[in-house]
């Protein structure tokens, strides 16, 4: 099949189709989206769609993976305060329109228009991405690290489910408040290679844990 032409003045066809997927998912259930809907929204032809993707589910996976890989997650640098690093990174994330858009889009996967299939893809891609960031070898994964990964991913998905109601209320100043940020901060710190278990013990010790308002 000849490669479809691409107009240099507009976004590449693949990117337009991924954008079309997110636009449609915002307005209808995933199972009601068709290839015809995608090509019409993206202003491409069916040959272009099937050049890049074998099916709608492959497009969905590509769109989700692209969002996951382009949402910055970084670990504290050596000899730096991880709590300060968390505030800095998340403040930058929430102040960047493009990153807030990524959160808005990923939240669609966990929302009413999503599906078990999309949620499974988001969970798997997020797990793989975190393992890559942490340089964790999947073939030599100990039980403690495996559980920490599952806990972190589960927490992230829980936040994404609440993101539509949170996004209009979260301000950068809120991130400087230990009480308001404690849960999200604890997830971030759990990704650190240093003393993960010790941190979680401190978080869940009622005598020292921050109070959540």
PDB file of C-alpha atoms in Angstrom:
ATOM      1  CA  UNK A   1       0.000   0.000   0.000  1.00  0.00           C
ATOM      2  CA  UNK A   2       1.512   3.388  -0.937  1.00  0.00           C
ATOM      3  CA  UNK A   3       2.277   5.712   1.944  1.00  0.00           C
ATOM      4  CA  UNK A   4      -0.507   8.332   2.328  1.00  0.00           C
ATOM      5  CA  UNK A   5       0.546  11.892   1.545  1.00  0.00           C
ATOM      6  CA  UNK A   6       0.981  14.230   4.464  1.00  0.00           C
ATOM      7  CA  UNK A   7       0.433  17.940   4.290  1.00  0.00           C
ATOM      8  CA  UNK A   8       3.411  19.648   5.944  1.00  0.00           C
ATOM      9  CA  UNK A   9       1.155  22.551   6.951  1.00  0.00           C
ATOM     10  CA  UNK A  10      -0.994  20.451   9.308  1.00  0.00           C
ATOM     11  CA  UNK A  11      -0.450  17.812  11.973  1.00  0.00           C
ATOM     12  CA  UNK A  12       0.611  14.350  10.778  1.00  0.00           C
ATOM     13  CA  UNK A  13      -2.295  12.035  10.065  1.00  0.00           C
ATOM     14  CA  UNK A  14      -1.403   9.710  12.949  1.00  0.00           C
ATOM     15  CA  UNK A  15      -1.441  12.554  15.444  1.00  0.00           C
ATOM     16  CA  UNK A  16      -4.736  13.866  14.063  1.00  0.00           C
ATOM     17  CA  UNK A  17      -6.296  10.437  14.490  1.00  0.00           C
ATOM     18  CA  UNK A  18      -5.081  10.177  18.073  1.00  0.00           C
ATOM     19  CA  UNK A  19      -6.516  13.631  18.762  1.00  0.00           C
ATOM     20  CA  UNK A  20      -9.767  12.543  17.123  1.00  0.00           C
ATOM     21  CA  UNK A  21      -9.920   9.537  19.443  1.00  0.00           C
ATOM     22  CA  UNK A  22      -9.704  11.789  22.511  1.00  0.00           C
ATOM     23  CA  UNK A  23     -12.243  14.274  21.140  1.00  0.00           C
ATOM     24  CA  UNK A  24     -14.728  11.507  20.459  1.00  0.00           C
ATOM     25  CA  UNK A  25     -14.120   9.776  23.793  1.00  0.00           C
ATOM     26  CA  UNK A  26     -15.013  13.025  25.526  1.00  0.00           C
ATOM     27  CA  UNK A  27     -18.459  12.979  23.934  1.00  0.00           C
ATOM     28  CA  UNK A  28     -19.455   9.308  23.645  1.00  0.00           C
ATOM     29  CA  UNK A  29     -18.819   5.817  24.967  1.00  0.00           C
ATOM     30  CA  UNK A  30     -15.738   4.066  23.624  1.00  0.00           C
ATOM     31  CA  UNK A  31     -17.787   1.174  22.259  1.00  0.00           C
ATOM     32  CA  UNK A  32     -19.853   3.632  20.202  1.00  0.00           C
ATOM     33  CA  UNK A  33     -16.810   5.086  18.413  1.00  0.00           C
ATOM     34  CA  UNK A  34     -16.182   3.716  14.915  1.00  0.00           C
ATOM     35  CA  UNK A  35     -13.363   3.939  12.394  1.00  0.00           C
ATOM     36  CA  UNK A  36     -15.701   6.072  10.269  1.00  0.00           C
ATOM     37  CA  UNK A  37     -16.040   8.508  13.178  1.00  0.00           C
ATOM     38  CA  UNK A  38     -12.263   8.707  13.532  1.00  0.00           C
ATOM     39  CA  UNK A  39     -11.478   9.373   9.871  1.00  0.00           C
ATOM     40  CA  UNK A  40     -14.236  11.967   9.646  1.00  0.00           C
ATOM     41  CA  UNK A  41     -13.085  13.787  12.794  1.00  0.00           C
ATOM     42  CA  UNK A  42      -9.414  13.627  11.766  1.00  0.00           C
ATOM     43  CA  UNK A  43     -10.129  14.533   8.147  1.00  0.00           C
ATOM     44  CA  UNK A  44      -8.235  11.545   6.741  1.00  0.00           C
ATOM     45  CA  UNK A  45      -9.307   8.637   4.556  1.00  0.00           C
ATOM     46  CA  UNK A  46      -9.719   5.012   5.572  1.00  0.00           C
ATOM     47  CA  UNK A  47      -6.529   4.025   3.756  1.00  0.00           C
ATOM     48  CA  UNK A  48      -4.624   6.401   5.989  1.00  0.00           C
ATOM     49  CA  UNK A  49      -6.238   4.891   9.079  1.00  0.00           C
ATOM     50  CA  UNK A  50      -5.360   1.318   8.120  1.00  0.00           C
ATOM     51  CA  UNK A  51      -1.856   2.323   7.093  1.00  0.00           C
ATOM     52  CA  UNK A  52      -1.157   3.344  10.692  1.00  0.00           C
ATOM     53  CA  UNK A  53      -3.500   1.086  12.686  1.00  0.00           C
ATOM     54  CA  UNK A  54      -4.983  -2.341  12.204  1.00  0.00           C
ATOM     55  CA  UNK A  55      -8.039  -1.583  14.339  1.00  0.00           C
ATOM     56  CA  UNK A  56      -9.698   0.975  16.572  1.00  0.00           C
ATOM     57  CA  UNK A  57      -8.294  -0.759  19.665  1.00  0.00           C
ATOM     58  CA  UNK A  58      -4.768  -0.359  18.298  1.00  0.00           C
ATOM     59  CA  UNK A  59      -5.402   3.363  17.827  1.00  0.00           C
ATOM     60  CA  UNK A  60      -6.733   3.582  21.382  1.00  0.00           C
ATOM     61  CA  UNK A  61      -3.640   1.845  22.741  1.00  0.00           C
ATOM     62  CA  UNK A  62      -1.352   4.172  20.776  1.00  0.00           C
ATOM     63  CA  UNK A  63      -3.204   7.250  22.038  1.00  0.00           C
ATOM     64  CA  UNK A  64      -3.089   6.116  25.666  1.00  0.00           C
ATOM     65  CA  UNK A  65       0.578   5.088  25.482  1.00  0.00           C
ATOM     66  CA  UNK A  66       1.473   8.451  23.959  1.00  0.00           C
ATOM     67  CA  UNK A  67      -0.209  10.281  26.845  1.00  0.00           C
ATOM     68  CA  UNK A  68       1.451   8.080  29.484  1.00  0.00           C
ATOM     69  CA  UNK A  69       4.926   8.404  28.001  1.00  0.00           C
ATOM     70  CA  UNK A  70       4.648  12.183  27.697  1.00  0.00           C
ATOM     71  CA  UNK A  71       3.436  12.837  31.229  1.00  0.00           C
ATOM     72  CA  UNK A  72       6.625  13.684  33.142  1.00  0.00           C
ATOM     73  CA  UNK A  73       7.435  11.568  36.196  1.00  0.00           C
ATOM     74  CA  UNK A  74      10.862  12.090  37.684  1.00  0.00           C
ATOM     75  CA  UNK A  75      12.603  10.852  40.787  1.00  0.00           C
ATOM     76  CA  UNK A  76      14.269  13.084  43.373  1.00  0.00           C
ATOM     77  CA  UNK A  77      17.913  13.745  42.604  1.00  0.00           C
ATOM     78  CA  UNK A  78      20.507  12.419  45.053  1.00  0.00           C
ATOM     79  CA  UNK A  79      20.968  14.576  48.151  1.00  0.00           C
ATOM     80  CA  UNK A  80      17.773  16.553  47.505  1.00  0.00           C
ATOM     81  CA  UNK A  81      14.648  16.764  49.623  1.00  0.00           C
ATOM     82  CA  UNK A  82      12.091  14.498  47.906  1.00  0.00           C
ATOM     83  CA  UNK A  83       9.141  16.491  49.266  1.00  0.00           C
ATOM     84  CA  UNK A  84      10.530  19.702  47.770  1.00  0.00           C
ATOM     85  CA  UNK A  85      11.214  17.883  44.502  1.00  0.00           C
ATOM     86  CA  UNK A  86       7.639  16.594  44.437  1.00  0.00           C
ATOM     87  CA  UNK A  87       6.171  20.078  44.898  1.00  0.00           C
ATOM     88  CA  UNK A  88       8.424  21.526  42.201  1.00  0.00           C
ATOM     89  CA  UNK A  89       7.622  18.852  39.634  1.00  0.00           C
ATOM     90  CA  UNK A  90       3.882  18.789  40.226  1.00  0.00           C
ATOM     91  CA  UNK A  91       3.638  22.570  40.302  1.00  0.00           C
ATOM     92  CA  UNK A  92       5.300  22.687  36.885  1.00  0.00           C
ATOM     93  CA  UNK A  93       2.953  19.957  35.674  1.00  0.00           C
ATOM     94  CA  UNK A  94      -0.183  21.808  36.717  1.00  0.00           C
ATOM     95  CA  UNK A  95       1.055  25.136  35.378  1.00  0.00           C
ATOM     96  CA  UNK A  96       1.638  23.714  31.901  1.00  0.00           C
ATOM     97  CA  UNK A  97      -1.519  23.677  29.710  1.00  0.00           C
ATOM     98  CA  UNK A  98      -0.230  20.771  27.644  1.00  0.00           C
ATOM     99  CA  UNK A  99       0.320  18.626  30.727  1.00  0.00           C
ATOM    100  CA  UNK A 100      -3.091  19.472  32.164  1.00  0.00           C
ATOM    101  CA  UNK A 101      -4.571  18.427  28.815  1.00  0.00           C
ATOM    102  CA  UNK A 102      -2.814  15.069  29.136  1.00  0.00           C
ATOM    103  CA  UNK A 103      -4.346  14.579  32.573  1.00  0.00           C
ATOM    104  CA  UNK A 104      -7.767  15.564  31.204  1.00  0.00           C
ATOM    105  CA  UNK A 105      -7.417  12.999  28.436  1.00  0.00           C
ATOM    106  CA  UNK A 106      -6.200  10.177  30.654  1.00  0.00           C
ATOM    107  CA  UNK A 107      -9.086  10.904  33.020  1.00  0.00           C
ATOM    108  CA  UNK A 108     -11.473  10.106  30.161  1.00  0.00           C
ATOM    109  CA  UNK A 109     -10.215   6.507  30.221  1.00  0.00           C
ATOM    110  CA  UNK A 110     -11.321   6.130  33.837  1.00  0.00           C
ATOM    111  CA  UNK A 111     -14.583   8.030  33.322  1.00  0.00           C
ATOM    112  CA  UNK A 112     -18.074   7.115  32.194  1.00  0.00           C
ATOM    113  CA  UNK A 113     -17.114   6.883  28.511  1.00  0.00           C
ATOM    114  CA  UNK A 114     -14.177   4.549  29.115  1.00  0.00           C
ATOM    115  CA  UNK A 115     -14.169   0.769  29.177  1.00  0.00           C
ATOM    116  CA  UNK A 116     -12.517  -2.142  30.960  1.00  0.00           C
ATOM    117  CA  UNK A 117     -10.319  -2.598  27.885  1.00  0.00           C
ATOM    118  CA  UNK A 118      -9.077   0.998  27.940  1.00  0.00           C
ATOM    119  CA  UNK A 119      -8.544   0.918  31.696  1.00  0.00           C
ATOM    120  CA  UNK A 120      -6.468  -2.258  31.420  1.00  0.00           C
ATOM    121  CA  UNK A 121      -4.298  -0.612  28.767  1.00  0.00           C
ATOM    122  CA  UNK A 122      -3.798   2.482  30.921  1.00  0.00           C
ATOM    123  CA  UNK A 123      -2.866   0.348  33.928  1.00  0.00           C
ATOM    124  CA  UNK A 124      -0.414  -1.787  31.943  1.00  0.00           C
ATOM    125  CA  UNK A 125       1.244   1.146  30.172  1.00  0.00           C
ATOM    126  CA  UNK A 126       1.541   3.115  33.410  1.00  0.00           C
ATOM    127  CA  UNK A 127       3.139   0.161  35.130  1.00  0.00           C
ATOM    128  CA  UNK A 128       5.609  -0.383  32.296  1.00  0.00           C
ATOM    129  CA  UNK A 129       6.455   3.315  32.239  1.00  0.00           C
ATOM    130  CA  UNK A 130       7.154   3.435  35.969  1.00  0.00           C
ATOM    131  CA  UNK A 131       9.270   0.302  35.782  1.00  0.00           C
ATOM    132  CA  UNK A 132      11.281   1.888  32.992  1.00  0.00           C
ATOM    133  CA  UNK A 133      11.767   5.104  34.985  1.00  0.00           C
ATOM    134  CA  UNK A 134      12.823   3.130  38.057  1.00  0.00           C
ATOM    135  CA  UNK A 135      14.968   0.771  35.945  1.00  0.00           C
ATOM    136  CA  UNK A 136      13.195  -2.226  37.443  1.00  0.00           C
ATOM    137  CA  UNK A 137      13.866  -5.578  35.802  1.00  0.00           C
ATOM    138  CA  UNK A 138      10.517  -7.333  35.305  1.00  0.00           C
ATOM    139  CA  UNK A 139      12.223 -10.733  35.417  1.00  0.00           C
ATOM    140  CA  UNK A 140      13.693 -10.061  38.869  1.00  0.00           C
ATOM    141  CA  UNK A 141      10.798  -8.302  40.569  1.00  0.00           C
ATOM    142  CA  UNK A 142      10.531  -8.928  44.306  1.00  0.00           C
ATOM    143  CA  UNK A 143       7.146  -9.047  46.039  1.00  0.00           C
ATOM    144  CA  UNK A 144       7.593  -5.795  47.966  1.00  0.00           C
ATOM    145  CA  UNK A 145       8.432  -3.772  44.847  1.00  0.00           C
ATOM    146  CA  UNK A 146       5.616  -5.437  42.912  1.00  0.00           C
ATOM    147  CA  UNK A 147       3.107  -4.464  45.594  1.00  0.00           C
ATOM    148  CA  UNK A 148       4.463  -0.919  45.736  1.00  0.00           C
ATOM    149  CA  UNK A 149       4.026  -0.587  41.976  1.00  0.00           C
ATOM    150  CA  UNK A 150       0.459  -1.878  42.134  1.00  0.00           C
ATOM    151  CA  UNK A 151      -0.339   0.472  45.005  1.00  0.00           C
ATOM    152  CA  UNK A 152       1.132   3.482  43.206  1.00  0.00           C
ATOM    153  CA  UNK A 153      -0.676   2.722  39.940  1.00  0.00           C
ATOM    154  CA  UNK A 154      -3.945   2.128  41.770  1.00  0.00           C
ATOM    155  CA  UNK A 155      -3.587   5.474  43.513  1.00  0.00           C
ATOM    156  CA  UNK A 156      -2.875   7.269  40.258  1.00  0.00           C
ATOM    157  CA  UNK A 157      -5.949   5.733  38.655  1.00  0.00           C
ATOM    158  CA  UNK A 158      -8.038   6.766  41.662  1.00  0.00           C
ATOM    159  CA  UNK A 159      -6.861  10.367  41.278  1.00  0.00           C
ATOM    160  CA  UNK A 160      -7.606  10.297  37.544  1.00  0.00           C
ATOM    161  CA  UNK A 161     -11.165   9.146  38.290  1.00  0.00           C
ATOM    162  CA  UNK A 162     -11.597  12.237  40.480  1.00  0.00           C
ATOM    163  CA  UNK A 163      -9.606  14.551  38.197  1.00  0.00           C
ATOM    164  CA  UNK A 164     -12.640  16.215  36.516  1.00  0.00           C
ATOM    165  CA  UNK A 165     -13.852  17.509  39.884  1.00  0.00           C
ATOM    166  CA  UNK A 166     -10.344  18.224  41.206  1.00  0.00           C
ATOM    167  CA  UNK A 167      -8.925  20.044  38.193  1.00  0.00           C
ATOM    168  CA  UNK A 168     -11.054  23.166  38.666  1.00  0.00           C
ATOM    169  CA  UNK A 169     -10.067  23.506  42.316  1.00  0.00           C
ATOM    170  CA  UNK A 170      -6.367  22.658  42.465  1.00  0.00           C
ATOM    171  CA  UNK A 171      -4.099  25.697  42.603  1.00  0.00           C
ATOM    172  CA  UNK A 172      -0.335  25.767  42.738  1.00  0.00           C
ATOM    173  CA  UNK A 173      -0.518  27.215  46.248  1.00  0.00           C
ATOM    174  CA  UNK A 174      -2.370  24.106  47.410  1.00  0.00           C
ATOM    175  CA  UNK A 175       0.741  22.066  46.680  1.00  0.00           C
ATOM    176  CA  UNK A 176       2.619  23.904  49.425  1.00  0.00           C
ATOM    177  CA  UNK A 177       0.181  22.602  52.020  1.00  0.00           C
ATOM    178  CA  UNK A 178       1.340  19.300  53.520  1.00  0.00           C
ATOM    179  CA  UNK A 179      -2.152  18.281  54.580  1.00  0.00           C
ATOM    180  CA  UNK A 180      -3.733  18.845  51.176  1.00  0.00           C
ATOM    181  CA  UNK A 181      -0.879  17.215  49.280  1.00  0.00           C
ATOM    182  CA  UNK A 182      -0.018  14.327  51.598  1.00  0.00           C
ATOM    183  CA  UNK A 183      -1.624  11.486  49.644  1.00  0.00           C
ATOM    184  CA  UNK A 184      -0.361  12.553  46.246  1.00  0.00           C
ATOM    185  CA  UNK A 185       3.069  13.300  47.691  1.00  0.00           C
ATOM    186  CA  UNK A 186       3.247   9.872  49.277  1.00  0.00           C
ATOM    187  CA  UNK A 187       2.595   8.254  45.906  1.00  0.00           C
ATOM    188  CA  UNK A 188       5.376  10.270  44.338  1.00  0.00           C
ATOM    189  CA  UNK A 189       7.810   9.425  47.115  1.00  0.00           C
ATOM    190  CA  UNK A 190       6.917   5.749  46.860  1.00  0.00           C
ATOM    191  CA  UNK A 191       8.591   5.773  43.453  1.00  0.00           C
ATOM    192  CA  UNK A 192      11.931   6.684  45.007  1.00  0.00           C
ATOM    193  CA  UNK A 193      14.463   3.900  45.226  1.00  0.00           C
ATOM    194  CA  UNK A 194      15.463   5.031  48.720  1.00  0.00           C
ATOM    195  CA  UNK A 195      13.629   3.759  51.779  1.00  0.00           C
ATOM    196  CA  UNK A 196      10.208   3.224  50.193  1.00  0.00           C
ATOM    197  CA  UNK A 197       9.036   0.904  52.943  1.00  0.00           C
ATOM    198  CA  UNK A 198      10.258   3.250  55.663  1.00  0.00           C
ATOM    199  CA  UNK A 199       8.368   6.155  54.157  1.00  0.00           C
ATOM    200  CA  UNK A 200       5.113   4.211  53.934  1.00  0.00           C
ATOM    201  CA  UNK A 201       5.451   3.092  57.542  1.00  0.00           C
ATOM    202  CA  UNK A 202       5.765   6.752  58.519  1.00  0.00           C
ATOM    203  CA  UNK A 203       2.768   7.758  56.380  1.00  0.00           C
ATOM    204  CA  UNK A 204       0.491   5.166  57.945  1.00  0.00           C
ATOM    205  CA  UNK A 205       1.651   5.659  61.531  1.00  0.00           C
ATOM    206  CA  UNK A 206      -1.243   7.613  63.094  1.00  0.00           C
ATOM    207  CA  UNK A 207       1.056   9.338  65.563  1.00  0.00           C
ATOM    208  CA  UNK A 208       3.141  11.022  62.859  1.00  0.00           C
ATOM    209  CA  UNK A 209       1.050  10.901  59.679  1.00  0.00           C
ATOM    210  CA  UNK A 210      -0.118  14.274  58.250  1.00  0.00           C
ATOM    211  CA  UNK A 211      -3.767  15.112  58.854  1.00  0.00           C
ATOM    212  CA  UNK A 212      -5.875  15.125  55.657  1.00  0.00           C
ATOM    213  CA  UNK A 213      -8.553  17.819  55.593  1.00  0.00           C
TER     214      UNK A 213
END
